CSV table of C-alpha atoms in Angstrom, one decimal:
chain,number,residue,atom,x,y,z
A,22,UNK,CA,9.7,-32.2,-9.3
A,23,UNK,CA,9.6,-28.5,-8.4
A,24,UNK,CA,11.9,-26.4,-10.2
A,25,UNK,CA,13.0,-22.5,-8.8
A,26,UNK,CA,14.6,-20.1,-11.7
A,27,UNK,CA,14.5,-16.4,-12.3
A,28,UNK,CA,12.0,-14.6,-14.2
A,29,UNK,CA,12.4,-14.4,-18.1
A,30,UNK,CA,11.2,-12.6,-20.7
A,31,UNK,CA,8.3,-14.9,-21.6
A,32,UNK,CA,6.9,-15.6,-18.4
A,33,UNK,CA,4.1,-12.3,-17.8
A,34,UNK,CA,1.4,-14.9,-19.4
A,35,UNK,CA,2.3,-17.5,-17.2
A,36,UNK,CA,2.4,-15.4,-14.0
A,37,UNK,CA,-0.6,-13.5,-14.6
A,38,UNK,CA,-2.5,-17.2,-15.0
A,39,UNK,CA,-0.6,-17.8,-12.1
A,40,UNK,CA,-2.4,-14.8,-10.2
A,41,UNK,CA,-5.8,-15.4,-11.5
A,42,UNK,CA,-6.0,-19.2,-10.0
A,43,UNK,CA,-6.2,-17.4,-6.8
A,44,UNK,CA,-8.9,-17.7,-4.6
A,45,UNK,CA,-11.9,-14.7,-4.2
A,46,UNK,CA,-10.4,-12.0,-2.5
A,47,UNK,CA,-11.1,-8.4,-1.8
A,48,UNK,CA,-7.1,-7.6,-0.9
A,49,UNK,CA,-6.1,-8.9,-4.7
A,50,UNK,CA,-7.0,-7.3,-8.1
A,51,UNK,CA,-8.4,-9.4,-10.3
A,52,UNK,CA,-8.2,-10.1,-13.2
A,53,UNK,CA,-4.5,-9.8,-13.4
A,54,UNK,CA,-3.3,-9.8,-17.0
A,55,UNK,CA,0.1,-9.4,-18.7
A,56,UNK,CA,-0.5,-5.8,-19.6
A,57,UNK,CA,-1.2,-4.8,-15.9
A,58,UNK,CA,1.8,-6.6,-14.5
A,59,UNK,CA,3.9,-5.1,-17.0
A,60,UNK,CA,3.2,-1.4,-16.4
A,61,UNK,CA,2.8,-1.5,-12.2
A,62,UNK,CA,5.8,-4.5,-11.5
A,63,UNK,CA,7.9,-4.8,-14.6
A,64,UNK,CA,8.9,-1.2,-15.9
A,65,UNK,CA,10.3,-0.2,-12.3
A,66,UNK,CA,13.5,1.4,-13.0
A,67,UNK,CA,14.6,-1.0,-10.3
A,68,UNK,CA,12.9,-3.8,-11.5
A,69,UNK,CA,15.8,-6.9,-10.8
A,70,UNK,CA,15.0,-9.9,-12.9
A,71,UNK,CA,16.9,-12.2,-10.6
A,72,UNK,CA,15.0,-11.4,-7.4
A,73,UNK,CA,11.5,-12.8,-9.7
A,74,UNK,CA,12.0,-15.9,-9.2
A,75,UNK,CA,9.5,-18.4,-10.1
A,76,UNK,CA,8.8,-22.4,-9.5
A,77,UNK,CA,7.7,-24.7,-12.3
A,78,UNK,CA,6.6,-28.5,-12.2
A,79,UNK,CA,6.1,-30.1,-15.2
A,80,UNK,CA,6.8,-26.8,-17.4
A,81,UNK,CA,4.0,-25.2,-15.7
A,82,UNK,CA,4.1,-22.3,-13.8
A,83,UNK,CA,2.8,-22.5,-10.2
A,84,UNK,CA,3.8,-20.0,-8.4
A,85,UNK,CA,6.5,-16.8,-8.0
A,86,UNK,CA,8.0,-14.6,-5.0
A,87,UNK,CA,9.3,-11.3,-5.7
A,88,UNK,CA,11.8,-10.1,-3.1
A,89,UNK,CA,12.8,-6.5,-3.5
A,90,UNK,CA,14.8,-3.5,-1.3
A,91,UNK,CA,13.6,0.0,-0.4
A,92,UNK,CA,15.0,3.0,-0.5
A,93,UNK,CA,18.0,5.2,1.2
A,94,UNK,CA,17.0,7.4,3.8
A,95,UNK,CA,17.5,10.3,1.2
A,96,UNK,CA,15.1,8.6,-1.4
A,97,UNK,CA,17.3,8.9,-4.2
A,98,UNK,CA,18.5,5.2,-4.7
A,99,UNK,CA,18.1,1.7,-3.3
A,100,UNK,CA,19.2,0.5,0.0
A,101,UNK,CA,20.0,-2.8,0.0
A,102,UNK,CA,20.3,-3.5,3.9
A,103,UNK,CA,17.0,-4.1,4.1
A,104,UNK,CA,14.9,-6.4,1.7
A,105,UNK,CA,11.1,-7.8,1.8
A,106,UNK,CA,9.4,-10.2,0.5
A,107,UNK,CA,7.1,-7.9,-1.6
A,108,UNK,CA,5.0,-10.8,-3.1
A,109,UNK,CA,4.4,-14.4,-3.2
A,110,UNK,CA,1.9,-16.3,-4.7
A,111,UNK,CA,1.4,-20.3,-5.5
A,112,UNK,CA,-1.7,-21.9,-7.3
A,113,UNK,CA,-4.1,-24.3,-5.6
A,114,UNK,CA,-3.5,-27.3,-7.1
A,115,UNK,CA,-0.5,-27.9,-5.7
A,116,UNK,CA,1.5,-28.4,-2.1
A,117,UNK,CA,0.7,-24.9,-1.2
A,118,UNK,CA,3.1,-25.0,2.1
A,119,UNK,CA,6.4,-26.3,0.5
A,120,UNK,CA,6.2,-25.0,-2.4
A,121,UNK,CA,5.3,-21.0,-0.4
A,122,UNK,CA,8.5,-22.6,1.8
A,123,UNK,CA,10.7,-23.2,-1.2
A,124,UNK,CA,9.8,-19.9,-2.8
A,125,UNK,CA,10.3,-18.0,0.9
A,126,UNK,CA,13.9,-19.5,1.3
A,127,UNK,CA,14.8,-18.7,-2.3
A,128,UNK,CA,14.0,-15.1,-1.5
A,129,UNK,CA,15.6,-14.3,1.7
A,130,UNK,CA,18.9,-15.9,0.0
A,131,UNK,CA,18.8,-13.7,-3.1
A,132,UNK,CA,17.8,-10.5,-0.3
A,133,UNK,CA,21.2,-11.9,1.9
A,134,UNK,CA,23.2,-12.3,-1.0
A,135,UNK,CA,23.0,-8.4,-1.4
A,136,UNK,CA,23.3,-7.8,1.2
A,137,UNK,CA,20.2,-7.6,3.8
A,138,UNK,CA,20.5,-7.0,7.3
A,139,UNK,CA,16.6,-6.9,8.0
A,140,UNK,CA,14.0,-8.7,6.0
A,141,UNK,CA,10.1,-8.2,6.2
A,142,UNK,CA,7.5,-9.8,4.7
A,143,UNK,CA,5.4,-7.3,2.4
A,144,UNK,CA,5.9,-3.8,2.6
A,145,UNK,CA,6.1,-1.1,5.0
A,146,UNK,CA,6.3,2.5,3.9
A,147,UNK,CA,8.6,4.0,2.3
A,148,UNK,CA,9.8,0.6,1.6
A,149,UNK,CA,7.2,-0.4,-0.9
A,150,UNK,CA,8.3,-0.7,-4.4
A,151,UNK,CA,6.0,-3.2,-6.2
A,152,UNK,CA,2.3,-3.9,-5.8
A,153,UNK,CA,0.3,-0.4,-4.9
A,154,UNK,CA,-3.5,-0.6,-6.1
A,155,UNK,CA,-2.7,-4.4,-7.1
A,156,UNK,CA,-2.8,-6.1,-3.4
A,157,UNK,CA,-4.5,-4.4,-1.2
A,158,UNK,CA,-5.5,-0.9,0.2
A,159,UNK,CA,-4.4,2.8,0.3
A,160,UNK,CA,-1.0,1.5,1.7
A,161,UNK,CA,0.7,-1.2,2.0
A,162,UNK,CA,2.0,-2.4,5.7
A,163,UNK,CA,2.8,-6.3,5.7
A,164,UNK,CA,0.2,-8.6,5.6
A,165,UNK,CA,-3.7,-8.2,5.9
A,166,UNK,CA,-4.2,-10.1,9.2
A,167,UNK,CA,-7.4,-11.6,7.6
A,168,UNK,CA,-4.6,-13.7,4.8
A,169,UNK,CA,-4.2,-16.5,7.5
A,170,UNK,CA,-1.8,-18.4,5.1
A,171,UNK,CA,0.5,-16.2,4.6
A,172,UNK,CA,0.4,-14.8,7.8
A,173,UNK,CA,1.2,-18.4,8.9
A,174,UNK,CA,3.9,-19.0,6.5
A,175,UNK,CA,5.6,-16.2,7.7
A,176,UNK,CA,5.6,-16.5,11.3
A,177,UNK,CA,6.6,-20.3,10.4
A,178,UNK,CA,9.6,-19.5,9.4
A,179,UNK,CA,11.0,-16.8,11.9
A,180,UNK,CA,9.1,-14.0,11.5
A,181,UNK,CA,7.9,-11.7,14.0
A,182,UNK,CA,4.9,-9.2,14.3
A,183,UNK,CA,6.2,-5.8,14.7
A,184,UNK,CA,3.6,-4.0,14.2
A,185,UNK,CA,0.0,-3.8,13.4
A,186,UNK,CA,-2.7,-1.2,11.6
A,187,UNK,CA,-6.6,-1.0,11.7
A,188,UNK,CA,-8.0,-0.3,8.2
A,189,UNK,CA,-10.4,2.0,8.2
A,190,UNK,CA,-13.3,3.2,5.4
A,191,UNK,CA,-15.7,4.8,4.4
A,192,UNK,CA,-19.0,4.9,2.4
A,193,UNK,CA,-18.9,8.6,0.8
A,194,UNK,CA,-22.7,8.2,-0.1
A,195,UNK,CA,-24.8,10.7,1.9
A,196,UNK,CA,-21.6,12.0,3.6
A,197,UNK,CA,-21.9,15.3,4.8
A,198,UNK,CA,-18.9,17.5,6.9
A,199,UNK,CA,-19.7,17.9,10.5
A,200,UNK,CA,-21.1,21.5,11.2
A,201,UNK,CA,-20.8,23.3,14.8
A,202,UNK,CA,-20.1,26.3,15.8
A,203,UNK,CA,-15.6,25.8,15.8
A,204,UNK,CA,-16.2,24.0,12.1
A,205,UNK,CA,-17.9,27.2,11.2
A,206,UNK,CA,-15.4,29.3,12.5
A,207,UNK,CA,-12.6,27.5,10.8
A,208,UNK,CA,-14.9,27.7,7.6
A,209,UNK,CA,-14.5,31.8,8.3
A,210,UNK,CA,-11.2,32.0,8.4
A,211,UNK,CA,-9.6,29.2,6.3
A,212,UNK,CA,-9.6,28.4,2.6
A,213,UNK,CA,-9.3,24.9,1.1
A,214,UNK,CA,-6.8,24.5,-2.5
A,215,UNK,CA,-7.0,21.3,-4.2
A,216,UNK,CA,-4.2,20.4,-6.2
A,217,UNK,CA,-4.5,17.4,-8.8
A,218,UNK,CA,-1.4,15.8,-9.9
A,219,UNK,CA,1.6,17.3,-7.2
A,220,UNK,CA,4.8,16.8,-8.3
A,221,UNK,CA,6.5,14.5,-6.5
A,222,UNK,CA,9.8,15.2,-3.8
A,223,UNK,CA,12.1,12.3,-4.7
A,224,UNK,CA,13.0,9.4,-7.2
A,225,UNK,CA,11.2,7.0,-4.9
A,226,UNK,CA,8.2,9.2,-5.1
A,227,UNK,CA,8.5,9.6,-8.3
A,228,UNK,CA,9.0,5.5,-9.1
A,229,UNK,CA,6.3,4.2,-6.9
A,230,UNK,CA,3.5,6.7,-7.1
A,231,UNK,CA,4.3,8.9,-10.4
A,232,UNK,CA,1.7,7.2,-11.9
A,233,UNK,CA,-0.8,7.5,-9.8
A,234,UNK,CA,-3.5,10.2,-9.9
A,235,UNK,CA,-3.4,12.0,-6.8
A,236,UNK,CA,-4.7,14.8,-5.2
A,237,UNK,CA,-3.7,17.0,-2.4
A,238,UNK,CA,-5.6,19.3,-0.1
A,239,UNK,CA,-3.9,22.1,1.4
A,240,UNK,CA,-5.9,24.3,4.3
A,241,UNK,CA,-4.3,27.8,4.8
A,242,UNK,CA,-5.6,30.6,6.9
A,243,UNK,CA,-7.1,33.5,4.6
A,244,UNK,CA,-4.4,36.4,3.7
A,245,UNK,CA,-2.1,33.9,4.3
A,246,UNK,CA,0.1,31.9,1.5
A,247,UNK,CA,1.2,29.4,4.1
A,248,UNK,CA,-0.4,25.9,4.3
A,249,UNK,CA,-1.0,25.0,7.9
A,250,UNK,CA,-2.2,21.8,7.2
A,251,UNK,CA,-3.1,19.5,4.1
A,252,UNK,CA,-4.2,16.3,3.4
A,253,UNK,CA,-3.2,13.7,0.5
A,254,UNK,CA,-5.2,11.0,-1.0
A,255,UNK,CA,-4.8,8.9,-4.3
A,256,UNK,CA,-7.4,7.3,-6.5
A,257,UNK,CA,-7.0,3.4,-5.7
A,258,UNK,CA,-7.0,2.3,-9.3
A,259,UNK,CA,-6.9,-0.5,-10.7
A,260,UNK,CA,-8.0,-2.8,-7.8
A,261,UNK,CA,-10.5,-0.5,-6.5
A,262,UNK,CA,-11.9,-1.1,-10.0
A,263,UNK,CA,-12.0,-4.4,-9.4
A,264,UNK,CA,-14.3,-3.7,-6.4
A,265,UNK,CA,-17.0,-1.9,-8.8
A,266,UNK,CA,-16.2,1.1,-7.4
A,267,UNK,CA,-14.0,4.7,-6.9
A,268,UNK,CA,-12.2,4.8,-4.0
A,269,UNK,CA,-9.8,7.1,-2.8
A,270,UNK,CA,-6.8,6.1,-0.4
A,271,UNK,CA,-5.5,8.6,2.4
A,272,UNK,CA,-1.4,8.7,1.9
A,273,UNK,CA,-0.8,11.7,4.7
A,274,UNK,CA,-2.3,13.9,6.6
A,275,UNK,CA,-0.3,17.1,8.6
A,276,UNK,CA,-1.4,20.0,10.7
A,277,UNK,CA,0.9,22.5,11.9
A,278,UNK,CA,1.3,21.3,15.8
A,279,UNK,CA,0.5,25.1,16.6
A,280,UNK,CA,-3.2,24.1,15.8
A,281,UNK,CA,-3.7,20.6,16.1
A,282,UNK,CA,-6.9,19.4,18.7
A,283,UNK,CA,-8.9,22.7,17.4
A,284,UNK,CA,-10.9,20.8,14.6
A,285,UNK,CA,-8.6,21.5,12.0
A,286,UNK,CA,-7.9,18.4,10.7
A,287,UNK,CA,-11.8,17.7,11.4
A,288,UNK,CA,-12.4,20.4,8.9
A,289,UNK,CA,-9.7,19.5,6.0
A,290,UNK,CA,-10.8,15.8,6.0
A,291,UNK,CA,-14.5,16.6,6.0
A,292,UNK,CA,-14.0,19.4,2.9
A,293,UNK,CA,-11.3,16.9,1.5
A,294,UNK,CA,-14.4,13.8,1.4
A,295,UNK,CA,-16.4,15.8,0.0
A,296,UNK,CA,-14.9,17.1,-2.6
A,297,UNK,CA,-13.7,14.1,-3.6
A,298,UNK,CA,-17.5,12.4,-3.4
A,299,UNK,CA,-18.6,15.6,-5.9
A,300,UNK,CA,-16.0,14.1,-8.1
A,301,UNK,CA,-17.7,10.0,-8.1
A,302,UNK,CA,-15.6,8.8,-5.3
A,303,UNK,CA,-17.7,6.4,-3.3
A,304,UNK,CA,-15.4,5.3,-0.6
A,305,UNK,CA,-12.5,6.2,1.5
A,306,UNK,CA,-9.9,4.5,3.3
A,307,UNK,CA,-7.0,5.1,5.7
A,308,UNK,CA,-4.9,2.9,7.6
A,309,UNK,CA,-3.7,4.1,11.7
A,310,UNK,CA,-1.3,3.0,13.8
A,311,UNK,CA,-3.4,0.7,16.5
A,312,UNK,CA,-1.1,2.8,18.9
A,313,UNK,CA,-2.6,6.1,17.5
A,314,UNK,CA,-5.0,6.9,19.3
A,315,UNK,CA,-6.1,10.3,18.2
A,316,UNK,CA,-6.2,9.9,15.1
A,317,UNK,CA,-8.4,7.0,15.5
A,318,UNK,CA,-10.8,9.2,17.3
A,319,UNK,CA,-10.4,11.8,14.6
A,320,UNK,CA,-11.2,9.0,11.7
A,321,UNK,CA,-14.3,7.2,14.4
A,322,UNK,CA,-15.6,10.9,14.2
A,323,UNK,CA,-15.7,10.7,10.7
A,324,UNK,CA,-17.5,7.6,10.3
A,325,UNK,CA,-14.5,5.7,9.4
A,326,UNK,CA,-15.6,1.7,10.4
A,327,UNK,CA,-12.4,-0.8,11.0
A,328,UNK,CA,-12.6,-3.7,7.7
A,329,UNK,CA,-9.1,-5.0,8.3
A,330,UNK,CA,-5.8,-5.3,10.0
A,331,UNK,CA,-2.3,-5.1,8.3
A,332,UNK,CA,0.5,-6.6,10.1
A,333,UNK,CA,4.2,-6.0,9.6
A,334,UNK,CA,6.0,-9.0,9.7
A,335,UNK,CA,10.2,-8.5,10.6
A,336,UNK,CA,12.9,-11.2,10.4
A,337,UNK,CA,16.3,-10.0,11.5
């Protein structure tokens, strides 16, 4: 007998067992311990006990889903029309597909009960609020394509695929920027800032990645004070650690339209890498719209290689 409640107090142990019953997986940190689920899940200012909800058999915990809501266009408070999904896991010893099922239903009834117009199944940016550098890569967009069960759980129960991403990386050992004659000239008559730590530009910002260590790249034209273009990545910590590695994840990237298809952006990624290799980075990762198809030449140029798909799953 399979029982469904919200999350207490007591039950970090339990769920973090819960989370390292999982099967090998590069997309999920492990090991997951109370301490880690406590400072990247529970101390959310918008952490909502009642949308934890967990299943138990026996007095055993075996599995939880944590549905969640974004944020207001503005980024200063919660916008409850639409809800995810943000996480669901169950343990392997048990009826993996009803009890996932069970835990789906009870999640979508908590999102409609507040309210939801529009449910999706993991995260799409800006409406990620649980779950950076624990499942994963430098952003999350759904559900890796390469996670056949949930993707299959989902579609199972009315979701659609909306949209889809190519995750891209790349080894930072030996990397060296490209050098021709326009990189050289953009080398002339550019200078490259890197600033550790920005402050952030809204309470979501602030909530989701203030405690992450980022660093921005900002490329300005010399005599000028003006960025025309900058770049900002974060280091993927702590499930990049779990990897064995330093990896650093690409959040945005802008040039000023005036100059874009000159090699700018060529030039700020290629300074960005390398500064960040100087600094023990060993790996880099993006993730483009299968749609975009310059910037996937952009990133191909690079040496960027495709290790993944993220798909955004939508249930209206």
């Amino acid at each position: 007998m399979i029982r469904f409640r919200a999350f207490r107090n007591a039950d970090p142990p339990a769920i973090a067992a819960v989370w390292r019953s999982q099967p090998p997986s590069r997309n999920l940190l492990q090991p997951m311990s109370p301490a880690l689920l406590a400072r990247h899940v529970l101390a959310k200012p918008f952490f909502d006990r009642d949308g934890f909800i967990v299943a138990e058999k026996d007095d055993r915990l075996v599995g939880f889903v944590h549905a969640a809501f974004g944020p207001r266009p503005d980024l200063e408070d919660l916008d409850q029309k639409v809800g995810l999904t943000n996480f669901l896991l169950v343990v392997p010893d048990v009826e993996w597909n009803s009890v996932a099922a069970e835990l789906l239903r009870h999640s979508e009834d908590y999102l409609r009960r507040r309210g939801a117009q529009t449910l999706y199944a993991g995260a799409v940016p800006p409406v990620s609020p649980y779950y950076l550098g624990l499942y994963g890569g430098c952003q999350q967009r759904g559900v890796y394509r390469s996670d056949k069960a949930w993707l299959a759980l989902y579609e199972n129960h009315g979701y659609q695929q909306e949209d889809n991403w190519l995750v891209l990386q790349r080894d930072l050992m030996g990397f060296r920027p490209q050098i021709n004659r326009q990189q050289m000239a953009i080398r002339r008559g550019h200078v490259l800032d890197a600033v550790f730590d920005p402050p952030t530009h809204s309470w979501w910002e602030a909530c989701t990645l203030g405690e992450t260590e980022r660093t921005c790249f900002y490329l300005s034209r010399k005599g000028q004070t003006q960025a025309c273009g900058h770049a900002l990545f974060w280091d993927m910590a702590p499930i990049a650690e779990s990897w064995g590695i330093r990896a650093a994840g690409l959040l945005h990237l802008e040039i000023d339209t005036s100059i874009r298809r000159q090699g700018h952006a060529t030039y700020l990624l290629g300074e960005a890498l390398r500064q960040l290799q100087a600094q023990g980075v060993s790996m880099a990762e993006v993730q483009i719209h299968e749609s975009d198809q310059a910037s996937l030449g952009l990133f191909r140029k690079l040496e960027f290689t495709e290790v993944d798909q993220m798909v955004l799953l939508k249930k209206s």
